[in-house]
PDB file of C-alpha atoms and ligand atoms in Angstrom:
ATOM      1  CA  UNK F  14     -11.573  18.590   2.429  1.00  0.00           C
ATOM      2  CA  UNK F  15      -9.603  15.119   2.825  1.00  0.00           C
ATOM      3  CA  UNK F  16      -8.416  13.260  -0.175  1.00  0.00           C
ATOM      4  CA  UNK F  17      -8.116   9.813   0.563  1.00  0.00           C
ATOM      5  CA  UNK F  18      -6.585   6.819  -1.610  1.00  0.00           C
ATOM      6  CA  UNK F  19      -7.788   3.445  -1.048  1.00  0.00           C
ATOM      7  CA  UNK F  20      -4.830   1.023  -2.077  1.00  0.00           C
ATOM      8  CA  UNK F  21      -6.918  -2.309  -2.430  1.00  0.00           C
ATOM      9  CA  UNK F  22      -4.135  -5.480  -2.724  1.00  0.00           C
ATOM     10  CA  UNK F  23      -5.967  -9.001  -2.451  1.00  0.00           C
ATOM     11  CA  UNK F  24      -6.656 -11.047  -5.521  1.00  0.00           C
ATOM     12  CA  UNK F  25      -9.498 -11.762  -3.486  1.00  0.00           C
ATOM     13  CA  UNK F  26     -13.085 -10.334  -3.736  1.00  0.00           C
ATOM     14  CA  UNK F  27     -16.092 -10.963  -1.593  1.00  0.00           C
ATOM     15  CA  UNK F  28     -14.347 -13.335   1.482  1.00  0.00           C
ATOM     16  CA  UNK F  29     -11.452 -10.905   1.276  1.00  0.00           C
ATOM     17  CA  UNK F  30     -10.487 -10.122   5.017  1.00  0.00           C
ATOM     18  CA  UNK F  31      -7.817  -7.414   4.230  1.00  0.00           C
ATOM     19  CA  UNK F  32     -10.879  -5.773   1.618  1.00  0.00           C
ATOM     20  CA  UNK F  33     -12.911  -5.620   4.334  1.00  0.00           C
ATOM     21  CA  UNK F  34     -10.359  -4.368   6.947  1.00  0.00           C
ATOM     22  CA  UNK F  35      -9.224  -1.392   4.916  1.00  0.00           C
ATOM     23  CA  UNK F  36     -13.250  -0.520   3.992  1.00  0.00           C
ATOM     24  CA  UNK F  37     -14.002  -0.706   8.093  1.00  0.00           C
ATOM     25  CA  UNK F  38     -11.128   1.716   7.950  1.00  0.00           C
ATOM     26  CA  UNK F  39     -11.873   4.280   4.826  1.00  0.00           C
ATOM     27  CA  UNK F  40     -15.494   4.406   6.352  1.00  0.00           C
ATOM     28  CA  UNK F  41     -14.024   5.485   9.513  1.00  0.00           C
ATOM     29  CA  UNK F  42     -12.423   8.079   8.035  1.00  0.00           C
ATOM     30  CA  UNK F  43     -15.629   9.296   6.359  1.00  0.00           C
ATOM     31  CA  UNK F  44     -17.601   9.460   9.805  1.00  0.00           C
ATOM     32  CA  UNK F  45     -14.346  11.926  10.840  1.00  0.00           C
ATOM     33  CA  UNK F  46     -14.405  14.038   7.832  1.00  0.00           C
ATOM     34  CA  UNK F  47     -17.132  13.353   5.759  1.00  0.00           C
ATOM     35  CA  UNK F  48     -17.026  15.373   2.405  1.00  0.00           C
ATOM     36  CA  UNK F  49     -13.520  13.075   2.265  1.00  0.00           C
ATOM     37  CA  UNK F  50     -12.926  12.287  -1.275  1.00  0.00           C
ATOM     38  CA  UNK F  51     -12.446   8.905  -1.998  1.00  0.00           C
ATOM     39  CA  UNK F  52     -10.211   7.233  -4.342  1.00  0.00           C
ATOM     40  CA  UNK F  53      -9.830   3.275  -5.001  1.00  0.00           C
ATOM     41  CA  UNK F  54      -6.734   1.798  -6.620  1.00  0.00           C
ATOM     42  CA  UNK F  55      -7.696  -1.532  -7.138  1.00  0.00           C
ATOM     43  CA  UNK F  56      -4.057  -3.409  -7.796  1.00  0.00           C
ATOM     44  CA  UNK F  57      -6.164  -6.266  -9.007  1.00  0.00           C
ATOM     45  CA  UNK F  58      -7.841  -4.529 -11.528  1.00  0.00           C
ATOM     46  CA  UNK F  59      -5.580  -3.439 -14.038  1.00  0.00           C
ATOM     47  CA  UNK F  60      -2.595  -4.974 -12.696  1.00  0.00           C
ATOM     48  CA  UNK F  61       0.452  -3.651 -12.569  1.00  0.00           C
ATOM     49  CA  UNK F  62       2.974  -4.952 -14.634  1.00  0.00           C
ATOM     50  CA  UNK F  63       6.141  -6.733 -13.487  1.00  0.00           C
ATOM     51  CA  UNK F  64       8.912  -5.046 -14.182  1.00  0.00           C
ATOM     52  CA  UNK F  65      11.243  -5.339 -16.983  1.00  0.00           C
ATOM     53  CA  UNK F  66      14.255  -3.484 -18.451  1.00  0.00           C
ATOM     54  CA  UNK F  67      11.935  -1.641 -20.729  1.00  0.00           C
ATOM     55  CA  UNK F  68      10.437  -0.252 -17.344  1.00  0.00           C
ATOM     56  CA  UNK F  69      13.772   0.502 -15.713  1.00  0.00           C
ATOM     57  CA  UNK F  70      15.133   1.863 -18.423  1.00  0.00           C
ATOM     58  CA  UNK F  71      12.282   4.450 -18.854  1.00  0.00           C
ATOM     59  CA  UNK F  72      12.612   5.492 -15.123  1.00  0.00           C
ATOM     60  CA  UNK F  73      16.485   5.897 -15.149  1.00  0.00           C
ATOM     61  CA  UNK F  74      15.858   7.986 -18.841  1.00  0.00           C
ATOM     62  CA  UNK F  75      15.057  11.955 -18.652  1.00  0.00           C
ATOM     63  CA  UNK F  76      11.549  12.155 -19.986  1.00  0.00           C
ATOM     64  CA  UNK F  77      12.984  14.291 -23.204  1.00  0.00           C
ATOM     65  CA  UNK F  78      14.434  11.579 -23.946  1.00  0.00           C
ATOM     66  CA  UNK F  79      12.097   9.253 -23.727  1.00  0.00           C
ATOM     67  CA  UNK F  80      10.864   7.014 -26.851  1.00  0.00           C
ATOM     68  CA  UNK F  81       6.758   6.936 -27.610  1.00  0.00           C
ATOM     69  CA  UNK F  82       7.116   3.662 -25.780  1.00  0.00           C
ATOM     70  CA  UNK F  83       8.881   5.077 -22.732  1.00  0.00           C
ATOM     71  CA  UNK F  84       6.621   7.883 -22.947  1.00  0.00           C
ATOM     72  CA  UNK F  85       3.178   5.873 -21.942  1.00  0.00           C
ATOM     73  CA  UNK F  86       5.274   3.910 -19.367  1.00  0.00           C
ATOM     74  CA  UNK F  87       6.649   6.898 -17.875  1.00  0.00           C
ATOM     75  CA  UNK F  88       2.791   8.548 -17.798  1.00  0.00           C
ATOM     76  CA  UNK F  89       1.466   5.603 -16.516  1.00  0.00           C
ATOM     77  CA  UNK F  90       3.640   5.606 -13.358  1.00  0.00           C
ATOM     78  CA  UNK F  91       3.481   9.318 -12.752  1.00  0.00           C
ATOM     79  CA  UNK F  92      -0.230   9.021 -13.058  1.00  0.00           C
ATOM     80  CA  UNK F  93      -0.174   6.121 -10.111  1.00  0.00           C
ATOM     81  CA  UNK F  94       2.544   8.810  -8.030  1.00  0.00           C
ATOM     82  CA  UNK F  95       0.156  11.654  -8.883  1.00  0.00           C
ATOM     83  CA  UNK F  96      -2.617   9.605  -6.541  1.00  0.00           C
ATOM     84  CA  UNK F  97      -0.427   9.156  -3.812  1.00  0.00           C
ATOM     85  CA  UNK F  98       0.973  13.055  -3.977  1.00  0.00           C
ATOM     86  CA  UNK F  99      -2.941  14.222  -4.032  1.00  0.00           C
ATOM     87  CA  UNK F 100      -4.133  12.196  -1.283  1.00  0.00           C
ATOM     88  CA  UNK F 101      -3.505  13.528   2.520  1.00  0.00           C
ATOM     89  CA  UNK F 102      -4.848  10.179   3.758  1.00  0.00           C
ATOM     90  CA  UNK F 103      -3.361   6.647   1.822  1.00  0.00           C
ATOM     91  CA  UNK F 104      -4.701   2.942   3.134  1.00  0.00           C
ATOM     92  CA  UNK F 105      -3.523   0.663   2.280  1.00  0.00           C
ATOM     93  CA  UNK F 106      -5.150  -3.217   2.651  1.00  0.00           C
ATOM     94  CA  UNK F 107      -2.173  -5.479   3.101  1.00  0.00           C
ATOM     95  CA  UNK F 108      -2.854  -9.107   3.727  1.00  0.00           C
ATOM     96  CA  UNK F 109       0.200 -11.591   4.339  1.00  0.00           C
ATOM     97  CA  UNK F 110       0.652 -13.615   1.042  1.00  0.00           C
ATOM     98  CA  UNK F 111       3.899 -16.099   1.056  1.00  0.00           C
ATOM     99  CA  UNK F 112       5.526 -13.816   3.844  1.00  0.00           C
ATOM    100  CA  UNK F 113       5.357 -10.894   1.943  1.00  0.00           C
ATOM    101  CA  UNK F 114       2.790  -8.490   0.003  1.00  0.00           C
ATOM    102  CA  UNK F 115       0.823  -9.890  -2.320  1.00  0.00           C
ATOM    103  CA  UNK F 116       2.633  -9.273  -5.819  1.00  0.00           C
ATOM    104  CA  UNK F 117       0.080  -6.521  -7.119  1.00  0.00           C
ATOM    105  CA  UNK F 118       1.450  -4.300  -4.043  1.00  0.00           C
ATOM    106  CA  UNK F 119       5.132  -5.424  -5.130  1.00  0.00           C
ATOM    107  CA  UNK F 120       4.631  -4.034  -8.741  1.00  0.00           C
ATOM    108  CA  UNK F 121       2.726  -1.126  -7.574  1.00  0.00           C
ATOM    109  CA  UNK F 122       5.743   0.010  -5.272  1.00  0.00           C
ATOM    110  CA  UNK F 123       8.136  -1.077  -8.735  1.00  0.00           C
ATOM    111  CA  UNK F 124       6.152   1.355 -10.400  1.00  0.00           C
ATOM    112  CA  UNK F 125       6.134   4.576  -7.346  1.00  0.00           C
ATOM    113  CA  UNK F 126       9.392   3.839  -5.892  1.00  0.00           C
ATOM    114  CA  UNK F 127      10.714   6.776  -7.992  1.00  0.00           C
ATOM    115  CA  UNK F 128      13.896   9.193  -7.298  1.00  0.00           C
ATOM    116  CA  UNK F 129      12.900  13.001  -7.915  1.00  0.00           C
ATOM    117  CA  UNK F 130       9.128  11.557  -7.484  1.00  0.00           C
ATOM    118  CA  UNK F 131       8.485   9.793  -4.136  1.00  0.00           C
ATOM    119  CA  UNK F 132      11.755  10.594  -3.166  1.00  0.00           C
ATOM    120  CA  UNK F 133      15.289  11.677  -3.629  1.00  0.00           C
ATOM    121  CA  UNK F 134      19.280  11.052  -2.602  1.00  0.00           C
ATOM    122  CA  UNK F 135      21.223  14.405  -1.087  1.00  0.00           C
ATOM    123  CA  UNK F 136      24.535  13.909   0.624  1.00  0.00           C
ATOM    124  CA  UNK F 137      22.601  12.091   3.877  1.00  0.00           C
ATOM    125  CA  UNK F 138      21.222   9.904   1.588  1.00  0.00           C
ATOM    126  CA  UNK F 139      17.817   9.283   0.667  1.00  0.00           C
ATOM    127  CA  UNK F 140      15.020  11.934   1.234  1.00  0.00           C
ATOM    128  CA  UNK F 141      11.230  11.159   1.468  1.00  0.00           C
ATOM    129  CA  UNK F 142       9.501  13.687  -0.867  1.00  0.00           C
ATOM    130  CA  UNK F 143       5.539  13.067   0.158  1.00  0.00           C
ATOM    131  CA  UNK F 144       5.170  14.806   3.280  1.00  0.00           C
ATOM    132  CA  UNK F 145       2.455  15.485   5.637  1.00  0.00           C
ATOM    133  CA  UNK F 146       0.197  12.487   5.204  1.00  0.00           C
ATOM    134  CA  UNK F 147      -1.429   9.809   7.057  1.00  0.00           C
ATOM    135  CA  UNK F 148      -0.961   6.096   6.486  1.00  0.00           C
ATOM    136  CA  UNK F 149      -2.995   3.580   7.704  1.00  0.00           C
ATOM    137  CA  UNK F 150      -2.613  -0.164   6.456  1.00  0.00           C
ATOM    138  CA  UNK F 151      -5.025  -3.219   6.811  1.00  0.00           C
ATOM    139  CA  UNK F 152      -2.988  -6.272   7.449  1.00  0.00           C
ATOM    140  CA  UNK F 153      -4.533  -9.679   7.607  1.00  0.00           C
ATOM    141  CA  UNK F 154      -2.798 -13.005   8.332  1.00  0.00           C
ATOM    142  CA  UNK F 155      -3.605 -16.750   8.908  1.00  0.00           C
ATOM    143  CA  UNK F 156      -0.917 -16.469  11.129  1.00  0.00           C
ATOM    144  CA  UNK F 157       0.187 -14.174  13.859  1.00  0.00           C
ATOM    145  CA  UNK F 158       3.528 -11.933  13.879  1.00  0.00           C
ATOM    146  CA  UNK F 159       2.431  -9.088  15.791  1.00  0.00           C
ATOM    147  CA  UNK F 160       3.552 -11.452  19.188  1.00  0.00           C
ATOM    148  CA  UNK F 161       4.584 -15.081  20.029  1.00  0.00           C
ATOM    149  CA  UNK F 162       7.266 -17.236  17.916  1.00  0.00           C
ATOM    150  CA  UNK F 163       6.402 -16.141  14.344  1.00  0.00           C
ATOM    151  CA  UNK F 164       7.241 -12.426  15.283  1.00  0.00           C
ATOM    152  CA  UNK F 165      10.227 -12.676  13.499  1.00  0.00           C
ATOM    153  CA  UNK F 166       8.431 -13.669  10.113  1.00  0.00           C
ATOM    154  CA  UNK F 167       6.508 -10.074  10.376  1.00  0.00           C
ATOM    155  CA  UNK F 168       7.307  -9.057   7.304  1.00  0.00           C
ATOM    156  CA  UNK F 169       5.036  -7.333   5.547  1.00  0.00           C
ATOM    157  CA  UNK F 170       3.667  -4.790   8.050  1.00  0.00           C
ATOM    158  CA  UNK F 171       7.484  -3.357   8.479  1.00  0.00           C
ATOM    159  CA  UNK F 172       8.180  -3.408   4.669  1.00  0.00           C
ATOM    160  CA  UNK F 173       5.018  -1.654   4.219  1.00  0.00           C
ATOM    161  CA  UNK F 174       6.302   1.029   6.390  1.00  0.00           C
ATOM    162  CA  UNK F 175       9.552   1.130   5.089  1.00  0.00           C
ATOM    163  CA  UNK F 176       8.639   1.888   1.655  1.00  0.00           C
ATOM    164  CA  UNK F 177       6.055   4.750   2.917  1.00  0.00           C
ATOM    165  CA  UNK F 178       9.142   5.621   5.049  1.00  0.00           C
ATOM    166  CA  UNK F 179      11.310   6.240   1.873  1.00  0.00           C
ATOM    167  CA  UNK F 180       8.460   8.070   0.820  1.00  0.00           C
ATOM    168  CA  UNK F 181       8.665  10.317   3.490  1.00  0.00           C
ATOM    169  CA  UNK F 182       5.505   9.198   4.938  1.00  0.00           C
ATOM    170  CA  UNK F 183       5.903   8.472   8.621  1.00  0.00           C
ATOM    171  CA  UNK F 184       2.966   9.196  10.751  1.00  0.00           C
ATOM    172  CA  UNK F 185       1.728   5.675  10.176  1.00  0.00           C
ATOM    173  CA  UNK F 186      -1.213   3.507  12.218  1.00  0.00           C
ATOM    174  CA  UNK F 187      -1.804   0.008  11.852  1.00  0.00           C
ATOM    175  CA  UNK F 188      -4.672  -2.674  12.081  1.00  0.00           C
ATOM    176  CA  UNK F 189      -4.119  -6.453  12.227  1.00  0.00           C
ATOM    177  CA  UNK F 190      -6.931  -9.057  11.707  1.00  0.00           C
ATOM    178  CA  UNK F 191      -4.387 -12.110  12.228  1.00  0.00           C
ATOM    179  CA  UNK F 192      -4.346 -15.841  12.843  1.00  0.00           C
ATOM    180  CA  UNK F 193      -7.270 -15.986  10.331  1.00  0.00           C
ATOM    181  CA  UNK F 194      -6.442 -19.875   9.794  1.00  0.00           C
ATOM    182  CA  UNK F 195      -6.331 -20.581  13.849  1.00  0.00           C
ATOM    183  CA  UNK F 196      -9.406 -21.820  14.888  1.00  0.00           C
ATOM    184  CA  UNK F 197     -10.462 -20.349  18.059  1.00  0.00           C
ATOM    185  CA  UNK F 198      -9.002 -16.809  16.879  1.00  0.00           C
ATOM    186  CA  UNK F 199     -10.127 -16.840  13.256  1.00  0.00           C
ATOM    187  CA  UNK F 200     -14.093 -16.458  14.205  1.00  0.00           C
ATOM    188  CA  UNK F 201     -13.655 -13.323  16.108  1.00  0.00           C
ATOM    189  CA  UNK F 202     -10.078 -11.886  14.957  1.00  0.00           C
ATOM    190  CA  UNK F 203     -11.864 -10.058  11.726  1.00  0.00           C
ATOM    191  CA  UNK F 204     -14.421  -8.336  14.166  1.00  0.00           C
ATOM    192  CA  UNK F 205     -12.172  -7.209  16.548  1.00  0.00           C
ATOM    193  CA  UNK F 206     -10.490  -5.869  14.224  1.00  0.00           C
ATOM    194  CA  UNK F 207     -12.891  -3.561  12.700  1.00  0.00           C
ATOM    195  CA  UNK F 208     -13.811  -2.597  16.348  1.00  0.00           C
ATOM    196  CA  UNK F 209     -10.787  -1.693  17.391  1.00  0.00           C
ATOM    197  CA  UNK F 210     -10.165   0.815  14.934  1.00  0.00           C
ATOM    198  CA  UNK F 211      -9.519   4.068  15.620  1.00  0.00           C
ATOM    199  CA  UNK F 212      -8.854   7.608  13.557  1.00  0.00           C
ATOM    200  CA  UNK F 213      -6.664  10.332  15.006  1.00  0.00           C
TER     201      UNK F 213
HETATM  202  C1  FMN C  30      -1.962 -17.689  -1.558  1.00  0.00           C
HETATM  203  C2  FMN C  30      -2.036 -17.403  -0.098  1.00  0.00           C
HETATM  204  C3  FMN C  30      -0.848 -17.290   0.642  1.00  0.00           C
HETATM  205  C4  FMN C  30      -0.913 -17.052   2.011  1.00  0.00           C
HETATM  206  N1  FMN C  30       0.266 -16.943   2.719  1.00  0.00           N
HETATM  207  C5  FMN C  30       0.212 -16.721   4.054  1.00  0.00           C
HETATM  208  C6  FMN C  30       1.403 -16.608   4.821  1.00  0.00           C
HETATM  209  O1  FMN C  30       2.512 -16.718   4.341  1.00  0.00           O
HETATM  210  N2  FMN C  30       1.269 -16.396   6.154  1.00  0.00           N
HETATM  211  C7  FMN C  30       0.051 -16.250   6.768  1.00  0.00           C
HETATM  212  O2  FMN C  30       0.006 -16.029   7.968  1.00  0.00           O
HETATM  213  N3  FMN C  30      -1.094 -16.339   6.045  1.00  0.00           N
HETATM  214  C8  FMN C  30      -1.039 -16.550   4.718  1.00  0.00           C
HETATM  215  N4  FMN C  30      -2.192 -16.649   4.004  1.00  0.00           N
HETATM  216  C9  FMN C  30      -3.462 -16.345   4.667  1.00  0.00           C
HETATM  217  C10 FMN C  30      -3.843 -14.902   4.377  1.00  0.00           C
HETATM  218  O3  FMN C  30      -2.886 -14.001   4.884  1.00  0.00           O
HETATM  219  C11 FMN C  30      -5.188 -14.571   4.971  1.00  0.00           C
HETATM  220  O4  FMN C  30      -6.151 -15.459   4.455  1.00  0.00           O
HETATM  221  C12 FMN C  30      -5.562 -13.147   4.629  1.00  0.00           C
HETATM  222  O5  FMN C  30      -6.823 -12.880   5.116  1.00  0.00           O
HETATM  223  C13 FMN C  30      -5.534 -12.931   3.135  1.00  0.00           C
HETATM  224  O6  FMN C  30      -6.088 -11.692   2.823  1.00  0.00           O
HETATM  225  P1  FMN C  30      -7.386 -11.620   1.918  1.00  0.00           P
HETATM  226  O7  FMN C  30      -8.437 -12.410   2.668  1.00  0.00           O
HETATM  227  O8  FMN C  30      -7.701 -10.161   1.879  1.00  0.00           O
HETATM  228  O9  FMN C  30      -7.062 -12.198   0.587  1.00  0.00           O
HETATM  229  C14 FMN C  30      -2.158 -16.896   2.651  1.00  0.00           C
HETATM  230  C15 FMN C  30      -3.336 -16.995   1.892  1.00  0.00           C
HETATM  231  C16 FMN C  30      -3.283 -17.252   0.537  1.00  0.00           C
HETATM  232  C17 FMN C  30      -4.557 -17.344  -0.238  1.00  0.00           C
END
């Protein structure tokens, strides 16, 4: 049986492109294995909190150590790394805000970015500790990077990566719904989208 985190990013709700992206994608999963247990993780819901010295401090502080405050903090973040070390399958819906993620995802990877958790430094340097899983993230984009002249703003899809990448996570598929503000791609982009999606 599949365990399967939904990572849900857009402040947006019903015309949400990236929401509907990554649900095209968890219910392709299901069709493939379908006693898959699903998990959301709705960044909009229960935000994340930016983070502050009280935050750093906590993760840089052995946990005997830690003070009733640092104590919840510290849960609270091992409980969001706990999802992604349960699931074998993580989406992730990442639509382009300000050339980057939106700032739920930000916080969220404040909060998991973790040495000894998600990861860890031996003498080659930094070591992915959640292995074995499959990645796929949802982009969506007004614009397009994938190709053409704004390539070089593609941003989010390869910081995306990266951070699953410290994470030790590399077996990684993508799906783009861009230029979702050009008119003459933006009525179909969505749709081909979904169609072209595919689960190995
Ligand atoms: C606040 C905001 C900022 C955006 N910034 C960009 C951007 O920098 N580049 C881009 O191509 N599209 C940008 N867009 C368009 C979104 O990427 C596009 O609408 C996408 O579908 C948003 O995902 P969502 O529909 O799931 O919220 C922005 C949209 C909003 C609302």
């Amino acid at each position: 049986m599949k365990n399967i985190l939904h990572i849900i990013s857009s402040p947006r709700m019903e015309v949400s492109a990236s929401r509907k992206l990554g649900k095209a994608v968890v219910e392709k999963i299901q069709e493939k294995y379908p006693d898959a247990v699903v998990k959301e993780r709705d960044l909009t819901k229960n935000s994340v909190p930016i983070l502050e010295e009280i935050h750093v401090n906590t993760f840089f502080t052995p946990a005997e150590s830690h003070s009733p405050e640092q104590e919840e903090i510290n849960e609270y973040s091992t409980g969001l790394i706990s999802e992604l070390q349960e699931a074998d399958i993580i989406v992730i819906d990442s639509p382009m805000y300000n050339l980057s993620v939106p700032a739920s995802l930000r916080a969220y990877f404040d909060f998991t970015s973790r040495a000894g958790y998600t990861f860890k430094y031996d003498e080659n340097g930094p070591k992915g500790l959640l292995n074995n899983k499959k990645l796929y993230i949802a982009f969506t984009s007004g614009n397009i990077y994938s190709e053409g002249p704004y390539q070089v703003y593609d941003s989010n899809v390869p910081y995306v990566k990266n951070v699953f990448g410290l994470y030790g996570v590399s077996d990684v598929s993508v799906f783009r719904a861009e230029g979702l503000s050009i008119p003459g791609i933006q009525e179909t982009s969505l749709e081909k989208a979904i169609e072209a999606i595919t689960i190995d």
